[in-house]
Structure formats: structure tokens, C-alpha cells
CSV table of C-alpha atoms in Angstrom, one decimal:
chain,number,residue,atom,x,y,z
W,28,MET,CA,3.6,37.4,-3.9
W,29,ASP,CA,2.1,37.6,-6.9
W,30,THR,CA,4.2,34.7,-8.9
W,31,MET,CA,5.4,31.5,-8.2
W,32,LEU,CA,7.5,29.1,-10.6
W,33,ALA,CA,5.3,25.6,-11.6
W,34,GLY,CA,6.3,22.7,-13.8
W,35,ARG,CA,3.5,23.0,-16.5
W,36,LEU,CA,2.2,20.5,-19.5
W,37,HIS,CA,1.0,21.7,-22.1
W,38,VAL,CA,-1.0,18.4,-22.7
W,39,PRO,CA,-1.7,19.0,-26.7
W,40,SER,CA,1.5,19.4,-27.6
W,41,GLY,CA,3.2,17.1,-24.6
W,42,THR,CA,5.4,20.3,-24.1
W,43,PHE,CA,6.8,20.6,-20.5
W,44,ARG,CA,8.3,23.4,-18.8
W,45,VAL,CA,9.3,25.2,-15.9
W,46,GLU,CA,7.5,28.5,-15.9
W,47,GLU,CA,6.7,32.0,-13.8
W,48,VAL,CA,2.9,31.8,-13.0
W,49,SER,CA,0.4,33.5,-10.6
W,50,VAL,CA,0.0,32.2,-7.4
W,51,PRO,CA,-3.1,30.5,-6.8
W,52,VAL,CA,-5.7,32.3,-4.3
W,53,PRO,CA,-7.7,29.4,-2.5
W,54,GLY,CA,-11.0,29.6,-2.8
W,55,PRO,CA,-14.3,28.2,-0.3
W,56,GLY,CA,-13.2,24.9,1.9
W,57,GLU,CA,-9.5,25.4,0.4
W,58,VAL,CA,-5.9,26.2,1.7
W,59,LEU,CA,-3.2,27.2,0.0
W,60,ILE,CA,-0.1,25.4,0.8
W,61,GLU,CA,3.6,26.4,0.7
W,62,VAL,CA,5.2,23.2,-1.1
W,63,LYS,CA,8.4,21.8,0.8
W,64,ALA,CA,8.5,18.5,-1.2
W,65,ALA,CA,6.9,17.3,-4.4
W,66,GLY,CA,7.8,13.3,-5.4
W,67,VAL,CA,8.6,12.9,-9.3
W,68,CYS,CA,6.3,9.6,-10.2
W,69,LEU,CA,6.6,7.3,-14.0
W,70,SER,CA,3.0,8.9,-14.0
W,71,ASP,CA,4.3,12.3,-14.5
W,72,VAL,CA,6.8,10.7,-17.0
W,73,HIS,CA,3.8,9.2,-18.9
W,74,LEU,CA,1.7,12.1,-18.8
W,75,ILE,CA,4.7,14.3,-20.6
W,76,ASP,CA,5.1,11.3,-23.2
W,77,GLY,CA,1.6,11.3,-23.9
W,78,SER,CA,1.1,7.6,-22.9
W,79,LEU,CA,-1.3,8.6,-20.1
W,80,ARG,CA,-3.8,11.3,-20.7
W,81,PRO,CA,-5.8,13.7,-18.4
W,82,PHE,CA,-9.4,12.4,-17.6
W,83,GLY,CA,-10.2,16.3,-17.8
W,84,ALA,CA,-10.4,18.8,-20.6
W,85,ALA,CA,-7.7,21.3,-19.3
W,86,GLU,CA,-4.9,22.2,-21.8
W,87,GLU,CA,-2.3,23.1,-19.7
W,88,LEU,CA,-2.0,21.4,-16.0
W,89,THR,CA,0.7,21.9,-13.2
W,90,LEU,CA,2.0,18.1,-12.1
W,91,GLY,CA,2.5,16.7,-8.8
W,92,HIS,CA,0.5,14.4,-6.9
W,93,GLU,CA,2.8,13.7,-4.6
W,94,VAL,CA,3.4,16.8,-2.2
W,95,ALA,CA,4.0,17.9,1.3
W,96,GLY,CA,4.4,21.4,3.1
W,97,VAL,CA,2.8,23.6,5.3
W,98,ILE,CA,-0.3,25.9,5.0
W,99,HIS,CA,0.0,29.4,4.5
W,100,THR,CA,-3.2,30.8,3.4
W,101,LEU,CA,-6.7,29.9,4.6
W,102,GLY,CA,-9.7,30.4,2.3
W,103,PRO,CA,-13.0,31.0,3.4
W,104,GLY,CA,-15.7,28.6,4.7
W,105,LEU,CA,-13.4,26.3,6.2
W,106,LEU,CA,-14.7,23.5,8.3
W,107,GLY,CA,-12.1,22.3,10.0
W,108,ASP,CA,-9.1,24.2,12.8
W,109,TRP,CA,-6.5,24.8,10.5
W,110,ALA,CA,-3.9,27.5,11.1
W,111,PRO,CA,-0.4,29.0,9.2
W,112,GLY,CA,2.0,26.9,9.6
W,113,THR,CA,0.8,23.6,10.0
W,114,ARG,CA,2.8,20.8,8.1
W,115,VAL,CA,0.6,18.6,5.8
W,116,ALA,CA,0.8,15.5,3.1
W,117,LEU,CA,-1.4,16.3,0.9
W,118,GLN,CA,-3.7,13.3,-0.6
W,119,ALA,CA,-3.3,12.1,-4.2
W,120,GLY,CA,-6.4,13.5,-5.6
W,121,GLN,CA,-10.0,14.2,-4.4
W,122,SER,CA,-13.3,12.5,-4.1
W,123,CYS,CA,-15.9,13.9,-6.1
W,124,GLY,CA,-17.9,14.9,-2.3
W,125,GLU,CA,-21.3,14.5,-3.4
W,126,CYS,CA,-22.1,10.4,-3.9
W,127,ALA,CA,-22.7,8.5,-0.6
W,128,ASP,CA,-19.6,6.4,-1.1
W,129,CYS,CA,-17.4,9.2,-0.9
W,130,ARG,CA,-19.5,11.1,1.9
W,131,ARG,CA,-19.8,7.3,4.0
W,132,ARG,CA,-16.6,6.0,3.3
W,133,ARG,CA,-14.4,8.5,1.6
W,134,THR,CA,-13.5,6.1,-0.9
W,135,PRO,CA,-12.8,7.8,-4.6
W,136,CYS,CA,-15.7,7.0,-7.0
W,137,LEU,CA,-15.2,7.1,-10.9
W,138,ARG,CA,-16.0,10.8,-10.7
W,139,SER,CA,-12.8,11.6,-8.3
W,140,ARG,CA,-10.0,13.8,-9.7
W,141,THR,CA,-6.5,13.1,-9.3
W,142,ARG,CA,-4.1,15.5,-7.6
W,143,GLY,CA,-1.3,17.0,-11.0
W,144,VAL,CA,-3.3,14.9,-13.8
W,145,ASP,CA,-7.1,16.4,-13.6
W,146,TYR,CA,-6.5,19.6,-12.0
W,147,ASP,CA,-3.0,21.7,-10.8
W,148,GLY,CA,-0.6,19.4,-8.7
W,149,GLY,CA,2.3,20.6,-6.4
W,150,TRP,CA,5.4,20.7,-8.7
W,151,ALA,CA,5.2,24.3,-8.0
W,152,GLN,CA,6.5,27.0,-5.0
W,153,TYR,CA,2.3,27.0,-3.8
W,154,ALA,CA,-0.3,24.3,-4.5
W,155,ILE,CA,-3.8,24.8,-3.7
W,156,ALA,CA,-5.7,22.1,-1.5
W,157,ARG,CA,-9.3,21.0,-0.6
W,158,GLU,CA,-9.3,20.7,3.0
W,159,ASP,CA,-10.4,17.3,3.2
W,160,THR,CA,-7.2,15.9,1.5
W,161,LEU,CA,-5.1,17.3,4.3
W,162,ALA,CA,-3.3,14.5,5.9
W,163,PRO,CA,-1.3,16.3,9.0
W,164,ILE,CA,2.2,15.7,9.6
W,165,PRO,CA,4.5,15.4,13.0
W,166,ASP,CA,7.5,18.1,13.0
W,167,HIS,CA,9.8,14.8,13.2
W,168,LEU,CA,8.4,13.9,9.7
W,169,PRO,CA,10.5,15.0,7.1
W,170,PHE,CA,8.9,16.8,4.4
W,171,ASP,CA,10.5,14.6,1.8
W,172,GLN,CA,9.5,11.2,3.3
W,173,ALA,CA,5.6,12.7,3.6
W,174,ALA,CA,5.5,14.1,0.0
W,175,ILE,CA,5.8,10.1,-1.2
W,176,ILE,CA,3.3,8.3,1.1
W,177,PRO,CA,0.7,9.0,-1.0
W,178,ASP,CA,1.0,6.8,-4.2
W,179,ALA,CA,4.5,6.0,-4.0
W,180,VAL,CA,3.7,3.8,-0.5
W,181,SER,CA,0.0,4.0,-0.4
W,182,THR,CA,-0.7,2.6,-3.5
W,183,PRO,CA,1.4,-0.6,-2.7
W,184,TYR,CA,0.1,-0.6,1.3
W,185,ALA,CA,-3.7,-0.6,0.2
W,186,ALA,CA,-2.6,-3.3,-2.7
W,187,ILE,CA,-1.2,-5.5,-0.3
W,188,VAL,CA,-3.2,-4.7,2.8
W,189,ALA,CA,-6.9,-4.3,1.1
W,190,THR,CA,-6.9,-5.8,-2.2
W,191,GLY,CA,-4.4,-8.8,-1.4
W,192,GLU,CA,-5.7,-9.2,1.9
W,193,VAL,CA,-2.5,-10.3,3.0
W,194,ARG,CA,-2.4,-12.1,6.5
W,195,PRO,CA,1.2,-13.0,8.6
W,196,ALA,CA,2.7,-16.5,7.2
W,197,HIS,CA,1.5,-15.4,3.6
W,198,ALA,CA,3.5,-16.3,0.5
W,199,VAL,CA,4.0,-13.3,-1.3
W,200,GLY,CA,5.7,-12.4,-4.4
W,201,ILE,CA,6.5,-9.2,-5.7
W,202,TRP,CA,6.8,-8.6,-9.1
W,203,GLY,CA,9.2,-4.9,-10.1
W,204,ALA,CA,11.1,-3.9,-7.5
W,205,GLY,CA,11.2,0.0,-8.7
W,206,GLY,CA,9.2,3.0,-7.1
W,207,LEU,CA,5.8,1.0,-6.1
W,208,GLY,CA,7.6,-2.5,-5.7
W,209,ALA,CA,10.3,-1.4,-3.5
W,210,HIS,CA,7.7,-0.4,-1.4
W,211,GLY,CA,5.8,-3.2,-2.0
W,212,ILE,CA,8.3,-5.6,-0.1
W,213,LYS,CA,8.7,-3.5,2.6
W,214,LEU,CA,5.1,-3.4,3.2
W,215,ALA,CA,4.7,-7.2,3.0
W,216,ARG,CA,7.2,-7.6,5.2
W,217,LEU,CA,5.4,-5.5,7.3
W,218,ALA,CA,2.5,-7.1,7.8
W,219,GLY,CA,3.8,-10.6,8.6
W,220,ALA,CA,4.6,-12.3,5.1
W,221,ALA,CA,6.5,-15.4,5.2
W,222,PRO,CA,8.5,-15.6,2.4
W,223,VAL,CA,8.7,-12.4,0.4
W,224,VAL,CA,9.5,-13.3,-3.0
W,225,ALA,CA,10.9,-10.6,-5.3
W,226,VAL,CA,11.2,-11.0,-9.1
W,227,ASP,CA,12.9,-8.6,-11.2
W,228,PRO,CA,15.4,-8.9,-14.0
W,229,LEU,CA,17.8,-6.2,-13.3
W,230,PRO,CA,20.6,-7.3,-10.8
W,231,GLY,CA,20.4,-3.5,-9.0
W,232,ALA,CA,16.7,-4.3,-8.8
W,233,ARG,CA,17.1,-7.2,-6.8
W,234,GLU,CA,20.1,-6.5,-4.6
W,235,ARG,CA,17.6,-3.3,-3.6
W,236,ALA,CA,15.1,-5.6,-2.9
W,237,LEU,CA,16.5,-7.7,-0.7
W,238,ALA,CA,18.0,-4.9,1.5
W,239,PHE,CA,14.5,-3.7,1.7
W,240,GLY,CA,13.4,-6.8,3.3
W,241,ALA,CA,12.6,-9.7,0.3
W,242,ASP,CA,13.7,-13.2,1.4
W,243,LEU,CA,14.4,-14.1,-2.0
W,244,ALA,CA,15.1,-12.0,-5.5
W,245,LEU,CA,14.7,-13.7,-8.7
W,246,ASP,CA,15.2,-13.3,-11.9
W,247,PRO,CA,12.3,-14.4,-14.2
W,248,ALA,CA,14.4,-15.6,-17.1
W,249,ALA,CA,16.2,-17.7,-14.7
W,250,PRO,CA,16.1,-21.3,-15.8
W,251,GLY,CA,14.2,-23.4,-13.1
W,252,PHE,CA,12.2,-20.3,-12.0
W,253,ALA,CA,8.6,-21.8,-11.0
W,254,GLU,CA,11.2,-24.4,-9.2
W,255,SER,CA,12.4,-21.4,-6.9
W,256,VAL,CA,9.2,-20.5,-5.9
W,257,LEU,CA,7.9,-23.9,-5.2
W,258,ARG,CA,11.4,-24.4,-3.0
W,259,ALA,CA,10.7,-21.2,-1.1
W,260,THR,CA,7.0,-21.9,-0.3
W,261,GLU,CA,7.6,-25.7,0.4
W,262,GLY,CA,5.9,-26.9,-2.3
W,263,ARG,CA,2.5,-24.9,-2.2
W,264,GLY,CA,3.5,-21.7,-4.2
W,265,LEU,CA,2.2,-17.8,-3.4
W,266,ASP,CA,-0.7,-17.4,-1.6
W,267,VAL,CA,-0.8,-13.6,-3.4
W,268,ALA,CA,1.4,-12.5,-6.4
W,269,PHE,CA,1.8,-8.7,-7.1
W,270,ASP,CA,2.0,-7.3,-10.5
W,271,PHE,CA,3.6,-3.8,-9.7
W,272,ALA,CA,5.3,-4.1,-13.3
W,273,GLY,CA,2.2,-3.8,-15.6
W,274,VAL,CA,3.6,-6.2,-18.2
W,275,PRO,CA,1.5,-9.1,-20.1
W,276,ALA,CA,4.6,-11.3,-19.2
W,277,VAL,CA,4.7,-11.0,-15.8
W,278,ARG,CA,1.2,-11.7,-15.4
W,279,GLU,CA,1.8,-15.1,-17.1
W,280,GLN,CA,4.7,-16.4,-14.8
W,281,ALA,CA,3.0,-15.0,-11.9
W,282,ALA,CA,-0.2,-17.0,-12.5
W,283,GLY,CA,1.9,-20.1,-13.2
W,284,VAL,CA,3.4,-20.5,-9.6
W,285,LEU,CA,-0.3,-19.6,-7.3
W,286,ALA,CA,-1.1,-21.7,-4.8
W,287,ARG,CA,-4.2,-23.5,-4.5
W,288,GLY,CA,-6.5,-20.3,-3.5
W,289,GLY,CA,-3.9,-18.2,-4.4
W,290,ILE,CA,-4.6,-14.4,-5.7
W,291,MET,CA,-3.2,-12.1,-8.4
W,292,VAL,CA,-3.3,-8.5,-7.9
W,293,LEU,CA,-2.5,-5.8,-10.9
W,294,ALA,CA,-1.0,-3.1,-9.6
W,295,GLY,CA,1.0,-2.3,-12.6
W,296,LEU,CA,-1.1,-0.6,-15.2
W,297,THR,CA,-0.7,-1.2,-18.6
W,298,PRO,CA,-3.2,-1.3,-21.7
W,299,GLN,CA,-2.8,-4.5,-22.8
W,300,PRO,CA,-5.0,-7.0,-22.9
W,301,LEU,CA,-4.7,-9.8,-20.0
W,302,THR,CA,-4.5,-13.2,-20.9
W,303,VAL,CA,-4.0,-16.4,-18.5
W,304,THR,CA,-2.8,-19.7,-20.4
W,305,GLY,CA,-3.5,-22.3,-18.2
W,306,GLY,CA,-7.0,-21.8,-17.7
W,307,THR,CA,-8.0,-24.8,-16.7
W,308,ARG,CA,-5.6,-25.1,-13.7
W,309,PHE,CA,-6.5,-21.6,-12.9
W,310,SER,CA,-9.9,-22.8,-12.3
W,311,TRP,CA,-8.9,-25.7,-10.6
W,312,ASN,CA,-6.6,-23.8,-8.3
W,313,ARG,CA,-9.9,-21.3,-7.9
W,314,ASN,CA,-7.4,-18.5,-8.4
W,315,GLN,CA,-8.8,-15.1,-8.4
W,316,ILE,CA,-7.5,-12.0,-10.1
W,317,ARG,CA,-7.8,-8.5,-8.7
W,318,GLY,CA,-7.3,-5.4,-9.8
W,319,HIS,CA,-6.0,-2.6,-8.0
W,320,TYR,CA,-5.7,1.5,-8.7
W,321,GLY,CA,-4.8,3.8,-5.4
W,322,SER,CA,-5.4,4.1,-2.5
W,323,ALA,CA,-7.9,5.7,0.0
W,324,PRO,CA,-7.4,8.5,1.9
W,325,GLU,CA,-7.5,6.2,5.6
W,326,HIS,CA,-4.4,4.2,3.5
W,327,VAL,CA,-2.4,7.9,3.4
W,328,GLU,CA,-3.5,8.9,7.2
W,329,GLN,CA,-2.1,5.2,8.4
W,330,LEU,CA,1.2,5.0,6.9
W,331,ILE,CA,1.8,8.5,8.1
W,332,ARG,CA,1.0,7.0,11.8
W,333,LEU,CA,3.4,3.9,10.8
W,334,ALA,CA,6.2,6.3,9.7
W,335,SER,CA,6.0,8.7,12.7
W,336,VAL,CA,6.5,6.1,15.5
W,337,GLY,CA,9.0,4.5,14.1
W,338,ARG,CA,7.5,1.3,12.6
W,339,LEU,CA,8.3,2.2,8.7
W,340,ASP,CA,11.7,3.8,7.8
W,341,LEU,CA,11.4,5.7,4.5
W,342,ALA,CA,14.7,7.4,4.3
W,343,ALA,CA,16.1,4.9,2.0
W,344,SER,CA,13.0,5.6,-0.7
W,345,VAL,CA,14.2,9.2,-1.7
W,346,SER,CA,17.0,8.7,-3.9
W,347,ASP,CA,18.0,12.3,-4.7
W,348,HIS,CA,17.0,16.0,-4.5
W,349,LEU,CA,16.3,18.7,-7.3
W,350,PRO,CA,15.5,21.8,-7.6
W,351,LEU,CA,12.0,22.8,-9.0
W,352,ALA,CA,14.0,24.5,-11.3
W,353,ASP,CA,15.5,21.4,-12.6
W,354,ALA,CA,11.9,19.3,-13.1
W,355,ALA,CA,12.6,18.5,-16.6
W,356,GLU,CA,16.1,16.9,-15.7
W,357,ALA,CA,14.7,14.8,-13.0
W,358,VAL,CA,11.8,14.0,-15.5
W,359,ARG,CA,14.7,12.7,-17.5
W,360,ARG,CA,16.1,11.0,-15.2
W,361,LEU,CA,13.8,8.6,-13.7
W,362,GLU,CA,12.4,8.1,-17.9
W,363,ASN,CA,16.0,6.4,-18.2
W,364,LYS,CA,16.4,4.8,-14.8
W,365,VAL,CA,19.5,7.3,-14.2
W,366,GLY,CA,20.7,5.9,-11.1
W,367,ASP,CA,18.1,3.5,-11.1
W,368,PRO,CA,15.7,6.1,-8.6
W,369,ILE,CA,13.2,5.1,-6.1
W,370,ARG,CA,11.9,8.3,-5.8
W,371,LEU,CA,13.5,11.8,-7.0
W,372,VAL,CA,12.2,14.4,-5.1
W,373,LEU,CA,11.4,18.1,-6.0
W,374,VAL,CA,12.5,21.0,-3.6
W,375,PRO,CA,11.0,24.3,-4.4
């Protein structure tokens, strides 16, 4: 076992291909993972098209930050009681491991790095993982569902329970019912939000939103949109509005239907300016805008427990499986919304 297949991006040119590379060797505090499933995220598409750039200086990179597999080889100097064959999901990134915040709260700081963005990820037959990024998974949790928990599920989960502080009976709006928003709908319902209002311009996405637990699914361009939100919330407006689309127009629309004291959470990323046209109304209502990015390790661990005991069913989130060799086809399908997938999963 000297070489393996890996989905590699040449960062300066944006050239992506699946090729043979050397199998990495785990260093101190690391393990080698035999990858069983790896999710394909829109961030991967943006890395390839150049709209998202790695923070590091690597010229070539193995993509993939949603990864699950089994421990294959132990590196030296491990602190935990790990064993080959242990089933694990991998955190989507790793903290700097040095600052007080990272040591005390395990909360990634600005020096933290993302797997498959700043260092080699899991679109490969084998991947290196630092032991503090390992999250054990039970035998009955499928690898494909476990793989997408970091990011596809944990990012909206953290947005809802931490940044948005959703509580039972909160009226919640979810803009965008794609890979993040569809899970946001399911998780808002799990948190007790009522009603959960989904907003998406695509009819198929609105149908999916209802299947995932939305009480109401609206077209943002429909006449009387604001009136529909007010009717659904008995005239109050939304306690928390989530932008999972990363579209400036979404933020204007969401700000206009917030309840007094309501919060808008920006989970979808965009380089575009943030504007609120009705500034006086926004201030009078004591509304807030909160940025959101990613999740913390405990969110992944909590979601694994929820999925393990049957509180969270992720089977419908896996739209299709493709061989690792067909990673470029998976990227094409996601980029062009072929079949409107929630998550495509690569299987080495």
C-alpha cells in the first residue's frame, strides 16, 4: 500500500483531477484513516472555481472536509486509547491547539484550519487526522450519514442552537432549502421552533422543505410575501431569520419581517456588502444581525448522539453515492444542481 487515489486541486490554475499519490504517514499525535465516505459540499465547488481561496499557501490540495472512516494506522505519541478499526467521523477542521480559547473551550480561533481547504482532506482512500479531530461513531450509524454531520449538519445546527439561540415556540424563517437550509429546517423543528417558515424560489426546494418539517414554504417573489409571514406568526413576525443562501436580497427581505427583538443570522457566505434599507425600523425594533461560521467540536458530538438514538434521521440527506474516481462528475452535478441534491457522497 504505497499509493492511493485522491481528488487533488492545483490551486493556482484551478485544475482538479483524481490521481495516484503517495499514502501519507501519520506523525506524532496523528492517525491514518481509511476513508469510507466523503461528502461533496458547495465549498468544494467554490474552491475549484476560484471563488473561495485557501487561507494557507499550499499549491496542491486534496479536497474534502466531510469525512468518515475507520482508523487504519496509529502514529506515535497518541494521548487517547485509540485502536485500528475504530469507526470515526472527522471534525471539519482543527484548532491551533495553542491559544487559551482553543485549549479551554475547544472553540476554533482565527488561526484554526479547515480540512480540505487549508490542509489535505478526505477525497482520498486514506487521510491523516489529528487525534483531537476524531469523533467516534457507533456501528449502526452509516458512514455516509456520519460523514456529512461535520459541516452539512453541524453548521446549521450551531447557527440555530448557538448563534440564533432558538427556543421552543420561536417563530423561525429559513431562507434557502439547499444543503445547509434543508438541515436547518429539520433542526429548527427539533429545537421546538413554531412555526418554521421556509423560503426558496425553487418549487422543488419548497416541496423538500415541507418534507423536512417546514410548516410553510414560500416563494420569496410571491405577491404578499410579508403578509404571509405575518399571518403564519399571528402578526408578530419572525423571532429568528436565517440566511443560508448568502444572497444580499435575502437579507433585506428577512430584515423586513423580523419581530420586535428579532435576530437575523447570516450563515450563508457572500463577499457582497450587507445593507438594511429600513434602518430606522430595524433600530426601533431592537433587531440584531449576527454572523455565523461553521461549528464547534461539541456540536458534531451532540449530533452524532442525536443520530445514534434516532432523534435525527439523515437518510434522506444523502442524495446519491459516486465512486471517488467520479469526483469531478459529483462536482459538476452539484454545481449545476442536477437532481437538486442535498448531499452527494464519494465512496473510495
